[in-house]
Tab-separated table of C-alpha atoms and ligand atoms in Angstrom:
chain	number	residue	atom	x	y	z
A	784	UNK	CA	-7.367	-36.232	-11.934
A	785	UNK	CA	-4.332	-33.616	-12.212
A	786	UNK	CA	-6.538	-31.476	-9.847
A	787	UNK	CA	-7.801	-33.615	-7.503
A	788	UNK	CA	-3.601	-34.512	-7.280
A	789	UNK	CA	-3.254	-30.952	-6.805
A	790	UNK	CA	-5.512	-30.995	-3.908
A	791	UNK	CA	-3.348	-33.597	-1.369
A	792	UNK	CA	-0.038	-31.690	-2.831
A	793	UNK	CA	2.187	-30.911	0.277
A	794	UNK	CA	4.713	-28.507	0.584
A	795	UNK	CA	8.284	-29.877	1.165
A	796	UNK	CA	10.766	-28.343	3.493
A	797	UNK	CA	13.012	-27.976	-0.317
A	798	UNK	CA	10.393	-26.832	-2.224
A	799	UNK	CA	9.218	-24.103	0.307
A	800	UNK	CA	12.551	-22.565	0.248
A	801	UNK	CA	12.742	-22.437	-3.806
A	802	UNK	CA	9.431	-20.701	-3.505
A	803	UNK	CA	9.501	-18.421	-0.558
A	804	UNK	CA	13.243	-17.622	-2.333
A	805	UNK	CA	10.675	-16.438	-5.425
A	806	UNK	CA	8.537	-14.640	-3.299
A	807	UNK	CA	11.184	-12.827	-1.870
A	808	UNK	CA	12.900	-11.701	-5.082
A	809	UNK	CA	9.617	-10.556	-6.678
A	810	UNK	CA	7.838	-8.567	-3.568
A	811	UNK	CA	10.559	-8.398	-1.266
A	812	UNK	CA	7.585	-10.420	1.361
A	813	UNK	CA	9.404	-12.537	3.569
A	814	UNK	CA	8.608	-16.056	5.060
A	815	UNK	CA	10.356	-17.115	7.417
A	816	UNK	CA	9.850	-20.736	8.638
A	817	UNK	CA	7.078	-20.859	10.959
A	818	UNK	CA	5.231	-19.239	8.022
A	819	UNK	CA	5.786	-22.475	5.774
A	820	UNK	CA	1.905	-23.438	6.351
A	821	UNK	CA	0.586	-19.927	5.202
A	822	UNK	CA	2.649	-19.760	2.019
A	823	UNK	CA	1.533	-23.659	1.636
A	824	UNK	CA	-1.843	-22.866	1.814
A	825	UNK	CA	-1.863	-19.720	-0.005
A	826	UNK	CA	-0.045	-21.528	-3.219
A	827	UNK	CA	-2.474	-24.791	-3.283
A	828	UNK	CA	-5.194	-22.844	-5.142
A	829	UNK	CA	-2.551	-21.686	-8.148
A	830	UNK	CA	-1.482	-25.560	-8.454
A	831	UNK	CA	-4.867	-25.860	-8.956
A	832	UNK	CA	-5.416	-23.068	-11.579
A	833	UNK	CA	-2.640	-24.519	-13.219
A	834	UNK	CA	-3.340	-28.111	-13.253
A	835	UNK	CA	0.024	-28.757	-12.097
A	836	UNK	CA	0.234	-31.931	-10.081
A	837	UNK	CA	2.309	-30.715	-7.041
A	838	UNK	CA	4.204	-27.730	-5.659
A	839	UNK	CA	7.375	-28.997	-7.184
A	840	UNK	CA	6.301	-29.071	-11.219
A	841	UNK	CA	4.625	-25.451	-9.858
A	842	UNK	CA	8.465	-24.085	-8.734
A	843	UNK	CA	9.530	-25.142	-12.005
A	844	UNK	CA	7.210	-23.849	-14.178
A	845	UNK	CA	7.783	-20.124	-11.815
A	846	UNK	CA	11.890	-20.588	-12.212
A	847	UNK	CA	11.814	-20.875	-15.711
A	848	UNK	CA	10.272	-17.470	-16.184
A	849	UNK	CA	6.777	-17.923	-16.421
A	850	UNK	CA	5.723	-14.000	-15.483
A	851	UNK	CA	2.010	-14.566	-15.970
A	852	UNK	CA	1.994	-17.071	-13.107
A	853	UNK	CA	4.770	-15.012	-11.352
A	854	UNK	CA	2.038	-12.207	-10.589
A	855	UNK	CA	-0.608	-14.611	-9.829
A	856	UNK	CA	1.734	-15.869	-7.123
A	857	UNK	CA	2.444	-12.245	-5.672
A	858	UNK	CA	-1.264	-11.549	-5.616
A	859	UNK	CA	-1.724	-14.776	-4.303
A	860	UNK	CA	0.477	-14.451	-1.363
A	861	UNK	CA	-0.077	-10.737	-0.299
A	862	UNK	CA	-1.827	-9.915	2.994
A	863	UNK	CA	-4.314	-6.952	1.521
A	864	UNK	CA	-6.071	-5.995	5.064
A	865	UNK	CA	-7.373	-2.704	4.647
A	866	UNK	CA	-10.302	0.109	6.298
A	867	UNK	CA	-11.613	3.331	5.689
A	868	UNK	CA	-9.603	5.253	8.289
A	869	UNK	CA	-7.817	2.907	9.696
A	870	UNK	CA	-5.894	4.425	11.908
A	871	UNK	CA	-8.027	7.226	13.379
A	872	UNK	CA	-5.263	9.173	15.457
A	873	UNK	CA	-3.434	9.725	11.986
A	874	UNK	CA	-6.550	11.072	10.146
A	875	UNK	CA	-6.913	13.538	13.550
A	876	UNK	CA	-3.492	14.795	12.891
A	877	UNK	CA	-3.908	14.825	9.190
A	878	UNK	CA	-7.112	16.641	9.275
A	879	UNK	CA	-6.017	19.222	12.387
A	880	UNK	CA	-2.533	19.809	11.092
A	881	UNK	CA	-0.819	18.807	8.431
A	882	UNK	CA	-3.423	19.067	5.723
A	883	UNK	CA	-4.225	22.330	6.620
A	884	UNK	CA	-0.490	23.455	6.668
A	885	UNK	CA	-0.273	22.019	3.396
A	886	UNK	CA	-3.251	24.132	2.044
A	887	UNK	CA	-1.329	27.472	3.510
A	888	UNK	CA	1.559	26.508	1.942
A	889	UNK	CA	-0.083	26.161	-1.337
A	890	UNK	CA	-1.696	29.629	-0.958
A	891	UNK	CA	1.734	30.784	-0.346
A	892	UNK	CA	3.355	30.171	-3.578
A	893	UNK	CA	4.499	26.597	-3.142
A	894	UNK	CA	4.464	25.469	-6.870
A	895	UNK	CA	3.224	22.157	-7.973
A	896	UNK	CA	-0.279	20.104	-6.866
A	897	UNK	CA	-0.080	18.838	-3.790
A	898	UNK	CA	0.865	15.157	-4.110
A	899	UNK	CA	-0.585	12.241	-1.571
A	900	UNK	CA	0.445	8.849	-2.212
A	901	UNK	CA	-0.814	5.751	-0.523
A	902	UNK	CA	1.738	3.471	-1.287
A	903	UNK	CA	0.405	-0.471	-0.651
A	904	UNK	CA	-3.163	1.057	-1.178
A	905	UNK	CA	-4.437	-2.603	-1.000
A	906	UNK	CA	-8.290	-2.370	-2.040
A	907	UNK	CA	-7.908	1.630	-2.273
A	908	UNK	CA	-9.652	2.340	1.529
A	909	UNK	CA	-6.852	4.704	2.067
A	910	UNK	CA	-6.576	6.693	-0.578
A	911	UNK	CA	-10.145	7.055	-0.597
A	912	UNK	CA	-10.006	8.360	2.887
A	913	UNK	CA	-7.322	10.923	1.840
A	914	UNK	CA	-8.931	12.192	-0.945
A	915	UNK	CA	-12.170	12.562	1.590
A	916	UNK	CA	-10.032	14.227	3.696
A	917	UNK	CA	-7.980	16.846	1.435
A	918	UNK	CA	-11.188	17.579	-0.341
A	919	UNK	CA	-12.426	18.641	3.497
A	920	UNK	CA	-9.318	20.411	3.874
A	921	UNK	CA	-9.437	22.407	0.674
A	922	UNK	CA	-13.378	23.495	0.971
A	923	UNK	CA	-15.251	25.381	-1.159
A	924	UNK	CA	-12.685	28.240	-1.015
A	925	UNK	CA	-9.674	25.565	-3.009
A	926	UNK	CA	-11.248	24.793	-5.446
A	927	UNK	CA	-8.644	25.968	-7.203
A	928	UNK	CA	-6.024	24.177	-5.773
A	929	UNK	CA	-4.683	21.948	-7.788
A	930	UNK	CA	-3.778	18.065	-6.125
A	931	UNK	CA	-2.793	14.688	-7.448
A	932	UNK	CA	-3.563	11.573	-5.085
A	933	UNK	CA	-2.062	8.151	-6.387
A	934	UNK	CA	-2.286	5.196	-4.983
A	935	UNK	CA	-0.089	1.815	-5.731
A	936	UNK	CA	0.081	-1.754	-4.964
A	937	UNK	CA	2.193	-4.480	-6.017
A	938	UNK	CA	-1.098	-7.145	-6.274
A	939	UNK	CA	-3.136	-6.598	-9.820
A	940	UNK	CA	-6.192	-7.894	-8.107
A	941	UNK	CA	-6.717	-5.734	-5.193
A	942	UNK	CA	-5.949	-2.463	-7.709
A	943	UNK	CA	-8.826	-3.538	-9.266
A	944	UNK	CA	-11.357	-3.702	-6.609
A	945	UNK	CA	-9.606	-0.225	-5.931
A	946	UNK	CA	-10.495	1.026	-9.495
A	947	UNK	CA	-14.346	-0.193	-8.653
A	948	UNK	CA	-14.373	1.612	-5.231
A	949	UNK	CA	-16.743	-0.671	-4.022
A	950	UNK	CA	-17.131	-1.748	-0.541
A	951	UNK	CA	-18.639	-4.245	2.405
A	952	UNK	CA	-20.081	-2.935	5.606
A	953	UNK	CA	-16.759	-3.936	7.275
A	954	UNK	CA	-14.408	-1.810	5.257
A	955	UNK	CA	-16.331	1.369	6.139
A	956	UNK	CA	-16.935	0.894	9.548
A	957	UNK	CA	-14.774	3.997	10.757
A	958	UNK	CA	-16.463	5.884	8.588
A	959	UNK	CA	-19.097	8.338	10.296
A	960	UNK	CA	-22.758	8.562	8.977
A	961	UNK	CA	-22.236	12.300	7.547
A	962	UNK	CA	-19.550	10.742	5.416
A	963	UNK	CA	-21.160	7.935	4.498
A	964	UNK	CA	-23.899	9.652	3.248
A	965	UNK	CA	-22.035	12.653	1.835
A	966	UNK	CA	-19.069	10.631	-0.024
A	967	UNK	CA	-20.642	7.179	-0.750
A	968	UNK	CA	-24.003	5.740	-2.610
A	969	UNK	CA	-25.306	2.882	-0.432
A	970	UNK	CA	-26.799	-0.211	-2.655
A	971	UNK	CA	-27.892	-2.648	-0.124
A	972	UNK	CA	-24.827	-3.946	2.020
A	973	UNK	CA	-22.571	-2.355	-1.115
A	974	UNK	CA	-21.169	1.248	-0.462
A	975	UNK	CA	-19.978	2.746	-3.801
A	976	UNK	CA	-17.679	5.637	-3.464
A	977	UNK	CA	-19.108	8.408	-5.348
A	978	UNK	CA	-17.693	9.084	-8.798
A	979	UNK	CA	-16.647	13.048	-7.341
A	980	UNK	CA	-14.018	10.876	-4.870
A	981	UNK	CA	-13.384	8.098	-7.148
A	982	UNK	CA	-12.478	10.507	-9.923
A	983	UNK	CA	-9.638	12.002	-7.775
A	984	UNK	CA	-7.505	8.753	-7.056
A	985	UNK	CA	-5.373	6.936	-10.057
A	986	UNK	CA	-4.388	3.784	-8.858
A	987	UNK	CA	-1.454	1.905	-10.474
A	988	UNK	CA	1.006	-1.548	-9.965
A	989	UNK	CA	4.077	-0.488	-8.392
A	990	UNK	CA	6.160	-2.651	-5.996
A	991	UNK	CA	7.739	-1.074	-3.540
A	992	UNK	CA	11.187	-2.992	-3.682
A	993	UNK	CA	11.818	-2.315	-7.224
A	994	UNK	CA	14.295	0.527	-7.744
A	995	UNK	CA	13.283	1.228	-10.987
A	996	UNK	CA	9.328	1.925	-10.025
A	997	UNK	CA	10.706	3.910	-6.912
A	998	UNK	CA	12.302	6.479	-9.399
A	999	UNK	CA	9.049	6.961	-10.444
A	1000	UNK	CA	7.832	8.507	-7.395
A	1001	UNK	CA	8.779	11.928	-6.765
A	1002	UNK	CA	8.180	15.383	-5.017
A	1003	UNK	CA	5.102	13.859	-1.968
A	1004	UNK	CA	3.560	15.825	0.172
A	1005	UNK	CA	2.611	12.890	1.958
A	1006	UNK	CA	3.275	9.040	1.983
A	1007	UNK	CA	1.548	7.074	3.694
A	1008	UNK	CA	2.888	3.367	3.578
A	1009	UNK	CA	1.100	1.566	6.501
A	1010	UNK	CA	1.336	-2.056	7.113
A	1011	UNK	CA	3.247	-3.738	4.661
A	1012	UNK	CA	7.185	-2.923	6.109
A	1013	UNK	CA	6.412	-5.434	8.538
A	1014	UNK	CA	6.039	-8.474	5.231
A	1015	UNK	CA	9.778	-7.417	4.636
A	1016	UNK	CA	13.341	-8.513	5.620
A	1017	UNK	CA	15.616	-5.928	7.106
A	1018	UNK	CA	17.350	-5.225	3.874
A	1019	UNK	CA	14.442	-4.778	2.128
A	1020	UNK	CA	13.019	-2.730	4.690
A	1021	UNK	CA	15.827	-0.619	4.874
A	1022	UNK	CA	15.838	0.238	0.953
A	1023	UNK	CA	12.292	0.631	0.708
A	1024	UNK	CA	12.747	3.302	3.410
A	1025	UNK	CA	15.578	4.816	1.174
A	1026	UNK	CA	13.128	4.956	-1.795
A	1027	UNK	CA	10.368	6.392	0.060
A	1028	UNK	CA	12.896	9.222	1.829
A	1029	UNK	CA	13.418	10.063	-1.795
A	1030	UNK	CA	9.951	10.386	-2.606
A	1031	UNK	CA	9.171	12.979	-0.462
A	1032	UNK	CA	9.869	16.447	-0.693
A	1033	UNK	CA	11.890	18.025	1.334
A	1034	UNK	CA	8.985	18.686	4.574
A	1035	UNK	CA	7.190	16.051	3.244
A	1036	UNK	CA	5.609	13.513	5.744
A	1037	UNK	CA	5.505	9.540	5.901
A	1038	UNK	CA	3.361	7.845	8.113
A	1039	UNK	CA	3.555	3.797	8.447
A	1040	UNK	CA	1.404	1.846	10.190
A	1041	UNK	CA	-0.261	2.729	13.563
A	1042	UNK	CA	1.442	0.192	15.873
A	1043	UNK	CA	4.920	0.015	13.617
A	1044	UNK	CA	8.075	1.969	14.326
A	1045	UNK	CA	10.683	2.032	12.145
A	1046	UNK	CA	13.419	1.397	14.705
A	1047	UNK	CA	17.151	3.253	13.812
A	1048	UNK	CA	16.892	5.088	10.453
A	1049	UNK	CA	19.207	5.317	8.028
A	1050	UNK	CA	17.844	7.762	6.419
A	1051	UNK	CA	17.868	11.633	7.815
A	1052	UNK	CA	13.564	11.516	8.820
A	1053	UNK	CA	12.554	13.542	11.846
A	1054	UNK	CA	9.847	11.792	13.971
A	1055	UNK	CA	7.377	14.200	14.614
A	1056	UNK	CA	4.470	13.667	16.832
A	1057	UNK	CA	0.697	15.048	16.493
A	1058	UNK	CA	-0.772	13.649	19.846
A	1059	UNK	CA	-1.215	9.646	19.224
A	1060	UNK	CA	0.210	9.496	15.811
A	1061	UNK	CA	4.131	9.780	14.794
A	1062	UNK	CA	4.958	11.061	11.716
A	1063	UNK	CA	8.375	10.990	9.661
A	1064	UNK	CA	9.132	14.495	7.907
A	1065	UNK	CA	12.067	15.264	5.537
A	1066	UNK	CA	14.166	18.145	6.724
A	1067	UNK	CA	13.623	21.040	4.485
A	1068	UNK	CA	17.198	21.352	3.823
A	1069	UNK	CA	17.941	17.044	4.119
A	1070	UNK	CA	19.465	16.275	0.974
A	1071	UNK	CA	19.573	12.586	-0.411
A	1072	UNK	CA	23.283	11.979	0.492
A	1073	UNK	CA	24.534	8.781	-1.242
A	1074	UNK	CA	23.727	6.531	1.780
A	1075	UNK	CA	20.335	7.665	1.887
B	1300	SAM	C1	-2.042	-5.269	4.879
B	1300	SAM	S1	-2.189	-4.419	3.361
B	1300	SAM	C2	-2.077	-2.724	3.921
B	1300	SAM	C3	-3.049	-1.819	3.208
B	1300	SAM	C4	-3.079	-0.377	3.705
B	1300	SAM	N1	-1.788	0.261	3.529
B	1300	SAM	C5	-3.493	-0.309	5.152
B	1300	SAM	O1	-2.673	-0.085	6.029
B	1300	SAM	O2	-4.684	-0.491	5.418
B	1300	SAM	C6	-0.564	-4.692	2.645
B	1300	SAM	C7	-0.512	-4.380	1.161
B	1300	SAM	O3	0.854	-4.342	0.766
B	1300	SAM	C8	0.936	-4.824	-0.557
B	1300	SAM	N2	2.330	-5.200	-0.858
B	1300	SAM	C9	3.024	-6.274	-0.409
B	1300	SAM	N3	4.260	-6.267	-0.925
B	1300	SAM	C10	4.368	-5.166	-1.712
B	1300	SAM	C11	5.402	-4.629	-2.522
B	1300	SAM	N4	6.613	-5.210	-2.623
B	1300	SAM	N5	5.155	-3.485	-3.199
B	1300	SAM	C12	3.946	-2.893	-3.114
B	1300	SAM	N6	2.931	-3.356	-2.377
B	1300	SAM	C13	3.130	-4.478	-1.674
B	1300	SAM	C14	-0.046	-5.979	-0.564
B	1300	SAM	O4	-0.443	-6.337	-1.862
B	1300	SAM	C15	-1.174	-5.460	0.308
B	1300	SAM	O5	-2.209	-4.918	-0.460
């Protein structure tokens, strides 16, 4: 009865602000009013879960601190769109330059692993494809070298599928045949990433808005935080760019999403560009000056 309630529940102009407020404090995602129908119709199925009878006994239950239901909502509301290389002109410029400057500085001296992070890793297809790709980069001859390749998300869900490494046709459809058949086991229309790939990611919750799981994150050799700036406000935005400035080290690279830009910075990142794809790299002597 409660469900079937649950089921003609609409969302009211009041009740969508209390919630996309919510939202907004817990993932930093934004909706702004023409995106009143997708929040709508991304909470119905919680109401649901919860046998609450409409969206307004739902906001209640989420403002008087139930956290359980709190992270339900985030992973019920996040956009987790993902692909094996994704965004081919970056893998080109990861694979022809920077990786392999990375290996030489390594053999250099540089101390430390060299650190990758895909940060909104969604269902793990990009971490997975840097791990492919530094393990190309290293070769036989690095075998030695030591690395560390994390990847984060703020959704519980999609960290799990990660975890699996377990993919449909579509997510793999960049991927060529040589890689397929070198880097994945193919069970029917499942492609399982092979344990000697899986067993270089660690995937764990983080949300990107949070100071205190920033701090976390230190001394990158690479970022890569690709579409998920565009979910945020400008504020938001602009300290999650602050955080992830901090992350890297200094010559470290960022790379957002193919088609985003990250308009006037207020942080000191170079834009640096390897034929289609622009890259942000810390200056080797930028210091993290109290705006930053
Ligand atoms: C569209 S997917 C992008 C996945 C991948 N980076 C790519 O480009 O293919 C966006 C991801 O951002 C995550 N996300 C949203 N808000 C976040 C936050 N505040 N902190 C961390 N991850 C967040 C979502 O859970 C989702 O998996």
């Amino acid at each position: 009865m409660r469900n079937s309630n649950a089921a003609k529940a609409t969302l009211s102009t009041k009740t969508f602000e209390r919630l996309r407020a919510l939202v907004q404090k817990h993932a930093g995602i934004d909706f702004p009013d023409e995106k009143k129908y997708l929040l709508e119709s991304r909470v119905k199925p919680r109401l649901m879960a919860q046998e609450v009878p409409d969206f307004e006994t739902y906001a209640d239950r989420l403002e008087q601190g139930d956290t359980r239901e709190l992270a339900n909502l985030v992973n019920a509301v996040t956009i987790n769109e993902t692909a094996f290389f994704r965004h081919p002109s970056q893998h080109e410029a990861l694979e022809d330059t920077i990786f392999p400057e990375l290996v030489r500085l390594h053999q250099q001296g540089r101390s430390g692993p060299i650190r990758l992070w895909s940060a909104a890793c969604s269902a793990g297809d990009e971490a997975y494809s840097l791990a492919i790709l530094i393990r190309e980069a290293l070769g036989p001859r690095h075998t030695n070298m030591e690395y560390e390749i994390v990847g984060t998300d703020i959704d519980t869900e999609v960290l799990e599928e990660a975890r699996a490494g377990r993919y449909r046709k579509r997510a793999v459809r960049n991927v060529s045949q040589a890689r397929l058949r070198k880097y994945f086991d193919r069970s029917g229309e499942t492609f399982v990433v092979k344990p000697s790939i899986r067993d270089m990611v660690e995937f764990k919750p983080l949300n990107l808005t949070k100071a205190q799981d920033m701090r976390r994150m230190r001394n990158f050799d690479l970022i890569m935080c690709a579409n998920v700036l565009i979910y945020f406000n400008d504020t938001s935005k602009k300290d999650v760019l602050r955080g992830l400035y901090r992350s890297l080290r200094p010559g470290g690279y960022l790379f957002v999403g193919g088609s985003e830009t990250l308009g006037e910075l207020e942080v000191p990142l170079e834009p640096v560009r390897h034929e289609g794809a622009l890259a942000y790299r810390r200056p080797t002597n930028g210091s993290v000056s109290s705006r930053a």
